[in-house]
Short mmCIF file of C-alpha atoms and ligand atoms in Angstrom, two decimals:
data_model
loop_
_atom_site.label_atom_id
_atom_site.label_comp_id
_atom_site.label_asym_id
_atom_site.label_seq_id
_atom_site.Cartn_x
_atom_site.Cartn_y
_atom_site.Cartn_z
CA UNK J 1274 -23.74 -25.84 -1.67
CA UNK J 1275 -20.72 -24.03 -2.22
CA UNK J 1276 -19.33 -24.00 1.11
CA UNK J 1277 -15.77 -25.58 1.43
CA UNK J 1278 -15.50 -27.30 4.84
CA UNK J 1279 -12.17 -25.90 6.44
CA UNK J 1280 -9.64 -28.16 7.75
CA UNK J 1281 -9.79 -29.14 11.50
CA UNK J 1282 -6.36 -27.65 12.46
CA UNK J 1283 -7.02 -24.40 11.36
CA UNK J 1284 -5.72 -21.86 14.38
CA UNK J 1285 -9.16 -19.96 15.61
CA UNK J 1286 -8.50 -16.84 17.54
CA UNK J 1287 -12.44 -16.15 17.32
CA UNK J 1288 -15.46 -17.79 16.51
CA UNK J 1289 -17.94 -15.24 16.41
CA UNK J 1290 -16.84 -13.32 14.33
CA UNK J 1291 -15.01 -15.98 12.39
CA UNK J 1292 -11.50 -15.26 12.76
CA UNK J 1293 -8.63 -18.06 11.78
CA UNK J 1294 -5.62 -18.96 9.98
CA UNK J 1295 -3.97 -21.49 8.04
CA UNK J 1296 -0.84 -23.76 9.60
CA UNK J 1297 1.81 -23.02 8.34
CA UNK J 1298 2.72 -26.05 7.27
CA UNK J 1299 0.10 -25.84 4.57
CA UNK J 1300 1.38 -22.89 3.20
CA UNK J 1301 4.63 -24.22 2.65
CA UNK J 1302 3.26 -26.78 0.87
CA UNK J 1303 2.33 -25.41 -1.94
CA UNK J 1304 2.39 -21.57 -4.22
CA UNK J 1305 -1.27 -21.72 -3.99
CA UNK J 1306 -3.34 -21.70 -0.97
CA UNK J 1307 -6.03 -24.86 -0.78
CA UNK J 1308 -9.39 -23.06 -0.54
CA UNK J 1309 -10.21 -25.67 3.03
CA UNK J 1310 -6.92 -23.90 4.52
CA UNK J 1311 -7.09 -20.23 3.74
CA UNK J 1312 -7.56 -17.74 6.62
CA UNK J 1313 -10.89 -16.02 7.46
CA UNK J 1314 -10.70 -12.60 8.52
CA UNK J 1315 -14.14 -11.09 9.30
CA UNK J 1316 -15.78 -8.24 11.38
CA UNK J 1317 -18.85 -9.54 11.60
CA UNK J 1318 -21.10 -12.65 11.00
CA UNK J 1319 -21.10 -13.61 7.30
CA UNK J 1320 -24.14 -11.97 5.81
CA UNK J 1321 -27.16 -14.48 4.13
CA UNK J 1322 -26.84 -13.56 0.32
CA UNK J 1323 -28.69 -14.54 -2.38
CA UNK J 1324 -26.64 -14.46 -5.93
CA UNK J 1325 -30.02 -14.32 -7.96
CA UNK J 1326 -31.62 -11.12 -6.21
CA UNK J 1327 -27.60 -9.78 -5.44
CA UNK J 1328 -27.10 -6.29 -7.30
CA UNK J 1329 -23.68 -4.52 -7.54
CA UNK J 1330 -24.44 -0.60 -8.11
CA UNK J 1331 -21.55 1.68 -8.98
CA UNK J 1332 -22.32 5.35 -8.62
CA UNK J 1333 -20.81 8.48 -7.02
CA UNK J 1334 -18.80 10.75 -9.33
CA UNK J 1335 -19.65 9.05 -12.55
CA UNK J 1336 -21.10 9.94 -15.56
CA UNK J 1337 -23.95 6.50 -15.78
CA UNK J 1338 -24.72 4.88 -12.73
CA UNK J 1339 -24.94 1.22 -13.09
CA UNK J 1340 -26.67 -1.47 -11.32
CA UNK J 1341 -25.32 -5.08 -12.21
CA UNK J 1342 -26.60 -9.12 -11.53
CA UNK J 1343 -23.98 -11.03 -11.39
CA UNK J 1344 -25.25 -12.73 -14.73
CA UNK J 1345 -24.89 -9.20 -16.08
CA UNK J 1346 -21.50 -8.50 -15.04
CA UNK J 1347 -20.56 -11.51 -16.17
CA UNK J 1348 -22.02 -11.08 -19.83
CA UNK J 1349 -20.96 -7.80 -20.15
CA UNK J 1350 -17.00 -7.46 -19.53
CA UNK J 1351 -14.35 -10.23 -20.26
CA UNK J 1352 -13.70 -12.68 -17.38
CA UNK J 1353 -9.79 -11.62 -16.30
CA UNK J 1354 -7.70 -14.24 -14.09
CA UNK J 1355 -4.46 -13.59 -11.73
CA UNK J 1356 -2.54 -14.97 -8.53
CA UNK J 1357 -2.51 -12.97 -5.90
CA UNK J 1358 -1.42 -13.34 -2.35
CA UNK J 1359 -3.87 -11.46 -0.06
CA UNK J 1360 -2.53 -10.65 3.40
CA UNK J 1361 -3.94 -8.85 6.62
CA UNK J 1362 -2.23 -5.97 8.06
CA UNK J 1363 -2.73 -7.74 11.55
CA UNK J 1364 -0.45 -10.76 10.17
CA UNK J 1365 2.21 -11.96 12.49
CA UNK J 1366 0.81 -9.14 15.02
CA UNK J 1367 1.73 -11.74 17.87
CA UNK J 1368 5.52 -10.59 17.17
CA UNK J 1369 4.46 -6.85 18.38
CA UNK J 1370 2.46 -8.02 21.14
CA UNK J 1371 5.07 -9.65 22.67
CA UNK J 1372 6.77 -6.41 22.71
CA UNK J 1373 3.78 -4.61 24.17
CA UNK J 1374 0.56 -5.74 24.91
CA UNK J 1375 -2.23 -4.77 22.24
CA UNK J 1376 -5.76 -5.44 23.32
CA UNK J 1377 -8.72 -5.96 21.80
CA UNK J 1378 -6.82 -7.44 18.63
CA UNK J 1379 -6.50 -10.90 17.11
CA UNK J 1380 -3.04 -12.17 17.90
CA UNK J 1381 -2.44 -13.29 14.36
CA UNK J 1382 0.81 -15.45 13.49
CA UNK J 1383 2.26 -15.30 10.48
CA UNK J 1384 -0.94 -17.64 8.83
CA UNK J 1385 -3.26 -14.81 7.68
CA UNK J 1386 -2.34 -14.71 4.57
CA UNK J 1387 -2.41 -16.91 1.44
CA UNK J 1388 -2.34 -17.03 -2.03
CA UNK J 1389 -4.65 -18.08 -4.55
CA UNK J 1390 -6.29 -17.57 -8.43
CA UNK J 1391 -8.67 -15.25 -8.56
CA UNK J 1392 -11.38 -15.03 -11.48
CA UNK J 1393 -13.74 -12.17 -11.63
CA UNK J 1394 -13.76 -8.65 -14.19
CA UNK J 1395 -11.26 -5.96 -14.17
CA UNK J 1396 -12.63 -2.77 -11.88
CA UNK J 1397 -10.90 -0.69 -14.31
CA UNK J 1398 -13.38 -2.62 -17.25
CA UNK J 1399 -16.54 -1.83 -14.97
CA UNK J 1400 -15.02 2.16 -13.93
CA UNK J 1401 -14.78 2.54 -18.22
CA UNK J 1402 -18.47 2.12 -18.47
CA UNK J 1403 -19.61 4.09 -15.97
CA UNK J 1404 -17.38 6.94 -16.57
CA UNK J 1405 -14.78 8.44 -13.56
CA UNK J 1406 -15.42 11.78 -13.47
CA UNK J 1407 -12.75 14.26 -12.79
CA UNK J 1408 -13.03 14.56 -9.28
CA UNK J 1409 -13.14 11.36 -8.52
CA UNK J 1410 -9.46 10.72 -6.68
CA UNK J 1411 -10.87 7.64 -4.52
CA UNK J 1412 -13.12 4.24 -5.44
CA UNK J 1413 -14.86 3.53 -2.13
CA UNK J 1414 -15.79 -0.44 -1.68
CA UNK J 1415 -19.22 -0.93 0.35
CA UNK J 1416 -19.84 -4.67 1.97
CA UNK J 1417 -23.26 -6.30 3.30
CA UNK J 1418 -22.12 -7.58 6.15
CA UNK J 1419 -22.94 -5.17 9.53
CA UNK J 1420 -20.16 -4.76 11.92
CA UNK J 1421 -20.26 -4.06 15.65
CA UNK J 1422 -16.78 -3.44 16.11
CA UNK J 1423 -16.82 -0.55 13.98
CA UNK J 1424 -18.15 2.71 15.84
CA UNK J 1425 -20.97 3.38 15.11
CA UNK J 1426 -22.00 0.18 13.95
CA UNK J 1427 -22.02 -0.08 10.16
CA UNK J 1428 -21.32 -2.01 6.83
CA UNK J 1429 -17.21 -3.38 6.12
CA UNK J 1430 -16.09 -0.65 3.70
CA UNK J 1431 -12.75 0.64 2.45
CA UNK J 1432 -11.35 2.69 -0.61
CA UNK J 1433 -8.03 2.89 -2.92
CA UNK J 1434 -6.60 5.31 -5.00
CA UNK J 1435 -7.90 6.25 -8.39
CA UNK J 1436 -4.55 5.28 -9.86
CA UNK J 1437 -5.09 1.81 -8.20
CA UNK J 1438 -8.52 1.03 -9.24
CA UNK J 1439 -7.69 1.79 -12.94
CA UNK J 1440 -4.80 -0.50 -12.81
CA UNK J 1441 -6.46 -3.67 -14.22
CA UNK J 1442 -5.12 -6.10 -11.81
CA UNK J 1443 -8.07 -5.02 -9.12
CA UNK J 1444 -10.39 -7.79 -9.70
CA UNK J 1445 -14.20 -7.86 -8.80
CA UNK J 1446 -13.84 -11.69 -8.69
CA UNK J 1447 -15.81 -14.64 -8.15
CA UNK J 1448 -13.86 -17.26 -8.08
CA UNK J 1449 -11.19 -18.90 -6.07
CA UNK J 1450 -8.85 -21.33 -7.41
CA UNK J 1451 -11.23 -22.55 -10.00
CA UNK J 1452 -14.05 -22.76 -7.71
CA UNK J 1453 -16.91 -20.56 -6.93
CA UNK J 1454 -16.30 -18.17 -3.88
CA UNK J 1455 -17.67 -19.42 -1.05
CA UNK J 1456 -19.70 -17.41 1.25
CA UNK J 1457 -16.96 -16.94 4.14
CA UNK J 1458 -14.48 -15.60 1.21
CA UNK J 1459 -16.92 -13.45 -0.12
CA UNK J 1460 -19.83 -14.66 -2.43
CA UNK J 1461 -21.18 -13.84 -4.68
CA UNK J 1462 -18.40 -11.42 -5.55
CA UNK J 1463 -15.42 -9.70 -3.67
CA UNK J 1464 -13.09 -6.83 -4.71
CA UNK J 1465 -9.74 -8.11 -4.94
CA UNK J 1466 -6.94 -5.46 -4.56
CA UNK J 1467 -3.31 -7.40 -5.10
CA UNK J 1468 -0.43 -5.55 -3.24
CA UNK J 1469 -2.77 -4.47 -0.89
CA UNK J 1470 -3.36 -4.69 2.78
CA UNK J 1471 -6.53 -7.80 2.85
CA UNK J 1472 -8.83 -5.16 4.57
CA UNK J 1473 -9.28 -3.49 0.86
CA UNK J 1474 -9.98 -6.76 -0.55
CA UNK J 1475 -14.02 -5.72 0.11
CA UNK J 1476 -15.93 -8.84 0.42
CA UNK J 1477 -19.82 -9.51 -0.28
CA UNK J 1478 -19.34 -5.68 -2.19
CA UNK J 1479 -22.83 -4.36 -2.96
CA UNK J 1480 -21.57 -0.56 -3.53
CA UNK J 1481 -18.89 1.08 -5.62
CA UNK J 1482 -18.84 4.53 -5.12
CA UNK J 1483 -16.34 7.04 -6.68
CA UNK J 1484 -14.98 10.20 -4.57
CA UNK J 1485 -13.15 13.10 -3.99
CA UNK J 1486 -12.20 12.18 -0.82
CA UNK J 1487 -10.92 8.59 0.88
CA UNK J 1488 -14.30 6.31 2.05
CA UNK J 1489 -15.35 7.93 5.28
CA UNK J 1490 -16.09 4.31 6.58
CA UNK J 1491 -14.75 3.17 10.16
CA UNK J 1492 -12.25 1.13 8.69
CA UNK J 1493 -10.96 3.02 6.30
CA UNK J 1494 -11.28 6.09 8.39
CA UNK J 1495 -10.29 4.95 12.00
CA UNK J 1496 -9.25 1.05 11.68
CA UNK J 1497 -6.14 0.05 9.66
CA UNK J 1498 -4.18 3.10 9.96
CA UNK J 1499 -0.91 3.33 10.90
CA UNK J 1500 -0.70 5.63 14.49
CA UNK J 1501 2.39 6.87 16.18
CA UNK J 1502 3.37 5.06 18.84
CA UNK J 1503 1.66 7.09 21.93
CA UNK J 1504 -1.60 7.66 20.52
CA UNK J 1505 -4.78 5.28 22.65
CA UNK J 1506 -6.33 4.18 19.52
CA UNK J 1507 -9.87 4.81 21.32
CA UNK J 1508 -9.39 8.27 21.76
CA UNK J 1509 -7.34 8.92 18.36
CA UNK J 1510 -10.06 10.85 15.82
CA UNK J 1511 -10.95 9.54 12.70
CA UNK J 1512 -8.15 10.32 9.94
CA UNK J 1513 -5.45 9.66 12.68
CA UNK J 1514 -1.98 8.55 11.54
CA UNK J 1515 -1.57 7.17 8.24
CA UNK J 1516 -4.42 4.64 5.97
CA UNK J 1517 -2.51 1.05 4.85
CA UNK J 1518 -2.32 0.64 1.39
CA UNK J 1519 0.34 -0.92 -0.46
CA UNK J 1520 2.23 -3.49 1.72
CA UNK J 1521 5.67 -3.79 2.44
CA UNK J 1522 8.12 -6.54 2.31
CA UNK J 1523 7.58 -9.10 4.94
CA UNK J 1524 8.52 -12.99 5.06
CA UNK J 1525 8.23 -15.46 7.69
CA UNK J 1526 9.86 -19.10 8.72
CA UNK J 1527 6.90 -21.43 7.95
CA UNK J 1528 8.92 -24.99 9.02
CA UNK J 1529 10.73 -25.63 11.78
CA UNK J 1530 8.84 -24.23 14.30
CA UNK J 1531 9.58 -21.53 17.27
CA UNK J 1532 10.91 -23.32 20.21
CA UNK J 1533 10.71 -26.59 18.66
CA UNK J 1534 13.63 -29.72 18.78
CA UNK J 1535 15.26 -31.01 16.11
CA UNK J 1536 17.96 -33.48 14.82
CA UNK J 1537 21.61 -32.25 14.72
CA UNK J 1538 22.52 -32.41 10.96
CA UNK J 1539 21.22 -30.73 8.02
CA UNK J 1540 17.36 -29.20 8.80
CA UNK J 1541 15.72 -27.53 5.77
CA UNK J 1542 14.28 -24.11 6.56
CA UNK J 1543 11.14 -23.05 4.41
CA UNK J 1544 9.30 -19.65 4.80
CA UNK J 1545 7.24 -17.43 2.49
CA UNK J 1546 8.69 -13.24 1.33
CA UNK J 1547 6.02 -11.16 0.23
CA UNK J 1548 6.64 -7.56 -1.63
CA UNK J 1549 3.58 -5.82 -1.76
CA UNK J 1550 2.53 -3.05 -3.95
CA UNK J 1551 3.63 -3.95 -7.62
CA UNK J 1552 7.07 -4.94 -6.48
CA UNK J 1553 8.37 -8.57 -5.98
CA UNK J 1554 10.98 -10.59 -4.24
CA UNK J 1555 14.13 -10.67 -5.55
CA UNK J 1556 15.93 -12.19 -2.66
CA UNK J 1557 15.82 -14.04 0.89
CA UNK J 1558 18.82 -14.30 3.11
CA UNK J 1559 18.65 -17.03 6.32
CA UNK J 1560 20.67 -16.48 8.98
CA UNK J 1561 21.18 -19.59 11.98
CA UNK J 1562 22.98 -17.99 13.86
CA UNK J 1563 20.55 -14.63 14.25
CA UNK J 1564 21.77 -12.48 11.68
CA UNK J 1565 25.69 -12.03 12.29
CA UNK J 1566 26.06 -14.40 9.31
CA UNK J 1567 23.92 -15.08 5.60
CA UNK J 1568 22.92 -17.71 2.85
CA UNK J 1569 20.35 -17.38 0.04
CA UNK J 1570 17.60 -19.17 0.18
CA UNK J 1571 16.56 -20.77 -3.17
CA UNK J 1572 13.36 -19.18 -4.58
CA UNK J 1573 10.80 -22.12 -5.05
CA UNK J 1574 7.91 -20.09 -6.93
CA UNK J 1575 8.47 -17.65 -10.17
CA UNK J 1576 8.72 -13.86 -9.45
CA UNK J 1577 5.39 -12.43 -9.86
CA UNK J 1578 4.15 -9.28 -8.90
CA UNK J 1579 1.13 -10.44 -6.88
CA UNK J 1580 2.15 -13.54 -5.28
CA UNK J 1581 4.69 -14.36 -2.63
CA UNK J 1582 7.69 -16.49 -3.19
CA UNK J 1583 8.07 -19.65 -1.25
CA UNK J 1584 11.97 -20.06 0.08
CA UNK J 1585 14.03 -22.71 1.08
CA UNK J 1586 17.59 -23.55 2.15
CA UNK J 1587 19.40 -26.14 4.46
CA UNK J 1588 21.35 -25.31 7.13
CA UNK J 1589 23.69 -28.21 8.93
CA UNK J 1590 23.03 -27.36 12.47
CA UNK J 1591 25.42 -29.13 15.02
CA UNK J 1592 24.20 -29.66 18.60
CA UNK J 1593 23.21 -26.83 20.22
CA UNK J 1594 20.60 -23.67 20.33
CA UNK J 1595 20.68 -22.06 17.06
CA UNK J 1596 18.45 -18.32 16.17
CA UNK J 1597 17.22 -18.91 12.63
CA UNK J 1598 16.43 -15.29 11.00
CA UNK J 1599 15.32 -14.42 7.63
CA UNK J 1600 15.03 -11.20 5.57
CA UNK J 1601 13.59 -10.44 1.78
CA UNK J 1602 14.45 -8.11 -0.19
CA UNK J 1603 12.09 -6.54 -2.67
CA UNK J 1604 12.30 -5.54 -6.27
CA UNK J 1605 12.80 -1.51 -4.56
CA UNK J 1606 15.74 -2.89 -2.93
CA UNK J 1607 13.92 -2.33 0.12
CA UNK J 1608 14.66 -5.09 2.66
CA UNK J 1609 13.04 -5.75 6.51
CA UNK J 1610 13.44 -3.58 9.87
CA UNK J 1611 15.64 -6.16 12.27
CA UNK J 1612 12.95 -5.56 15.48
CA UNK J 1613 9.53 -5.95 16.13
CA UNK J 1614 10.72 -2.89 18.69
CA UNK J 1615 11.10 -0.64 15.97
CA UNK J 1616 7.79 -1.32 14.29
CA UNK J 1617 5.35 -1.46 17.30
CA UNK J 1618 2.27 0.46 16.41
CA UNK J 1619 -0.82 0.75 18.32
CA UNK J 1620 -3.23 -1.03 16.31
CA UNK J 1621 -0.59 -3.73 15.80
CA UNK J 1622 -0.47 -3.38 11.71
CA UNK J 1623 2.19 -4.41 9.61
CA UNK J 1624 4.92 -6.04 11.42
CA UNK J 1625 7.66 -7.09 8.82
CA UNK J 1626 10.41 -7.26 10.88
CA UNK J 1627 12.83 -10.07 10.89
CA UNK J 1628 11.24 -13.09 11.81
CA UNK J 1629 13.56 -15.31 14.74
CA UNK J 1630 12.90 -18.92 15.25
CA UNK J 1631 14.51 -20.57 17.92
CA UNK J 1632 15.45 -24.09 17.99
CA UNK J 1633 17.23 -26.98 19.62
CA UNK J 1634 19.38 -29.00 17.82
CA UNK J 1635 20.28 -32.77 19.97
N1 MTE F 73 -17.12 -7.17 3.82
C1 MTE F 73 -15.96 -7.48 4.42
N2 MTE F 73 -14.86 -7.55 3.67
C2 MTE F 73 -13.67 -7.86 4.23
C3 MTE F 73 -13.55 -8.09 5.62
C4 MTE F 73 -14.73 -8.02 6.40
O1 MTE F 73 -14.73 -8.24 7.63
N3 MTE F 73 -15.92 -7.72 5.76
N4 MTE F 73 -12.31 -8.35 6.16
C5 MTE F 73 -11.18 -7.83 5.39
C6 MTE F 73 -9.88 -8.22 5.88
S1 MTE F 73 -9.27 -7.35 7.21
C7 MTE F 73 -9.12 -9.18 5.25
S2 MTE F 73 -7.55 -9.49 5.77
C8 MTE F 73 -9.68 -9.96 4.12
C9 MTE F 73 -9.69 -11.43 4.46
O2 MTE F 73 -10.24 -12.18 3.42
P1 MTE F 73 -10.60 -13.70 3.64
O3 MTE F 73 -11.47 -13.81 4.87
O4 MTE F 73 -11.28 -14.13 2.39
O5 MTE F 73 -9.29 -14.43 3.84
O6 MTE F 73 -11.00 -9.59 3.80
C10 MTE F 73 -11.27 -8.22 3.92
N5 MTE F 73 -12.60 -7.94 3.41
MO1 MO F 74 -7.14 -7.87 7.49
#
């Protein structure tokens, strides 16, 4: 009943597991993300889940274990609400893997991501009740859906920080902008963890568990890490490299497209910047003619801790090839690496580098 039919033009990379994202041009369109265009990022098949028999149990180091309905949860803590943009590490991997190949991983564009309202309870309200006990330095997130890509095969998990989990903006959420989640986003209730890489945003949760030590689960333990550049990724041992949390500034040039042919004259150039963490954009520059040279985009959407900004400026291209590039800069003053050269990484995480759009002005 509550599925949300996706649009047709939706980029699939993989059916089975369910793997797409959104065209860019609907993310220009608008701050928040319409629910039939928002990427789907699974490791295996969505898992048959019954809200009415669904229990959430939180347990570990804690001083009451709890187990929760949804009807529960909902009675017992105050329904919270916030914008947030969530955004796979893997986004715009096709920009490393034209550097160097990276098999076995979905060749994401710069469309897995989105942004959209989130309604749900605060962790931190749920964490107060049962009681963190001292040792508890990580909140591990357990989902129902069985993956075979993990090794062995075995629920979606992840984990964040203590400090993180207690922040209040990690939601456990059940909504999406204004309507109920739907099964492929999660239902009947996903963790939501703004500034975050996506794969922490655990969905169809069933288990909180708080621990000394980081979730032992494949992909928090093996998948989305960050690995030095010569490491095989199959033969790396669990713990390798470095766990994604907190992302980093990134943007990308939604409209005009790579490669594509437009009319000499003034061309508007629209993109999103996203800061990550609890930062937020302060600033895009736009380059056409690949960086020697800068403008400033004008910021379409508020600044906002959580969300990306939208960007825009015009550029008044005369005849010719022209390199549009664009970099944020975040509320750190941290801005993007130039290459996709100098981020290359073997799982193909968390390219932010400038992106470069070529086009044809006639
Ligand atoms: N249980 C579970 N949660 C999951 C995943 C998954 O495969 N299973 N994928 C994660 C990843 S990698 C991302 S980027 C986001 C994607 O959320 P979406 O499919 O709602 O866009 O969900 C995260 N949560
Ligand atoms: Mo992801």
């Amino acid at each position: 009943v509550t599925a949300v039919a996706k649009r047709q033009d939706m980029v699939v990379h993989q059916r089975d597991p369910l793997n797409a994202e959104s065209p860019p041009e609907v993310l220009g369109a608008a701050m928040q993300t319409p629910l039939d265009a928002f990427y789907m990022r699974n490791h295996g098949p969505v898992p048959k889940l019954d809200a009415s028999t669904w229990r959430l149990r939180v347990g570990g180091d804690v001083d009451c274990e709890l187990e929760l309905s949804l009807d529960k949860l909902q009675e017992r803590f105050p329904p919270r609400e916030l914008t947030a943009t969530l955004q796979c590490a893997g986004n715009r991997r096709a920009g490393l893997i034209a550097v160097r190949d990276i098999p076995g991983e979905v060749p994401w564009r710069g469309g897995a991501t989105g942004t959209a309202s989130w309604r749900g309870v605060a962790l931190r309200d749920v964490l107060a009740v049962a009681g963190l006990g001292s040792e508890a330095k990580y909140v591990a997130f357990l989902g129902a859906d069985v993956s075979e890509e993990a090794d062995p095969p075995q629920p979606f998990g992840a984990s964040i920080p203590r400090h993180k989990a207690m922040a209040g903006e990690v939601l456990l959420a059940w909504q999406m902008n204004g309507r109920p989640l739907t099964p492929l986003h999660g239902a009947p209730l996903r963790v939501v963890v703004p500034g975050y890489i996506g794969a922490r945003s655990v969905k169809w949760v069933t288990e909180i568990t708080a621990r000394a030590e980081p979730s032992e689960n494949y992909f928090q333990a093996s998948a989305y890490r960050l690995l030095t550049p010569e490491l095989d990724p199959d033969l790396a041992p669990p713990g390798s490299g470095v766990a994604l949390g907190a992302i980093a500034v990134n943007a990308d040039i939604l409209s005009p497209a790579d490669g594509s042919t437009v009319a000499a004259g003034p061309v508007e150039i629209i993109g999103y910047a996203f800061a990550g963490g609890d930062r937020h954009i302060v600033r895009v520059d736009v380059s056409d003619d690949g960086g020697a040279r800068w403008r400033q985009a004008e910021l379409i959407d508020p600044p906002a801790p959580w969300a990306w900004r939208r960007w825009r400026v015009t550029f008044t291209l005369p005849r010719g090839r022209h390199q549009i590039v664009a970099r944020a800069w975040d509320s750190a003053a941290a801005t993007q690496p130039e290459r996709a050269e100098h981020v290359w990484n073997p799982k193909g995480y968390a390219n932010n580098a400038w992106p470069r759009v070529n086009v044809d002005a006639v």
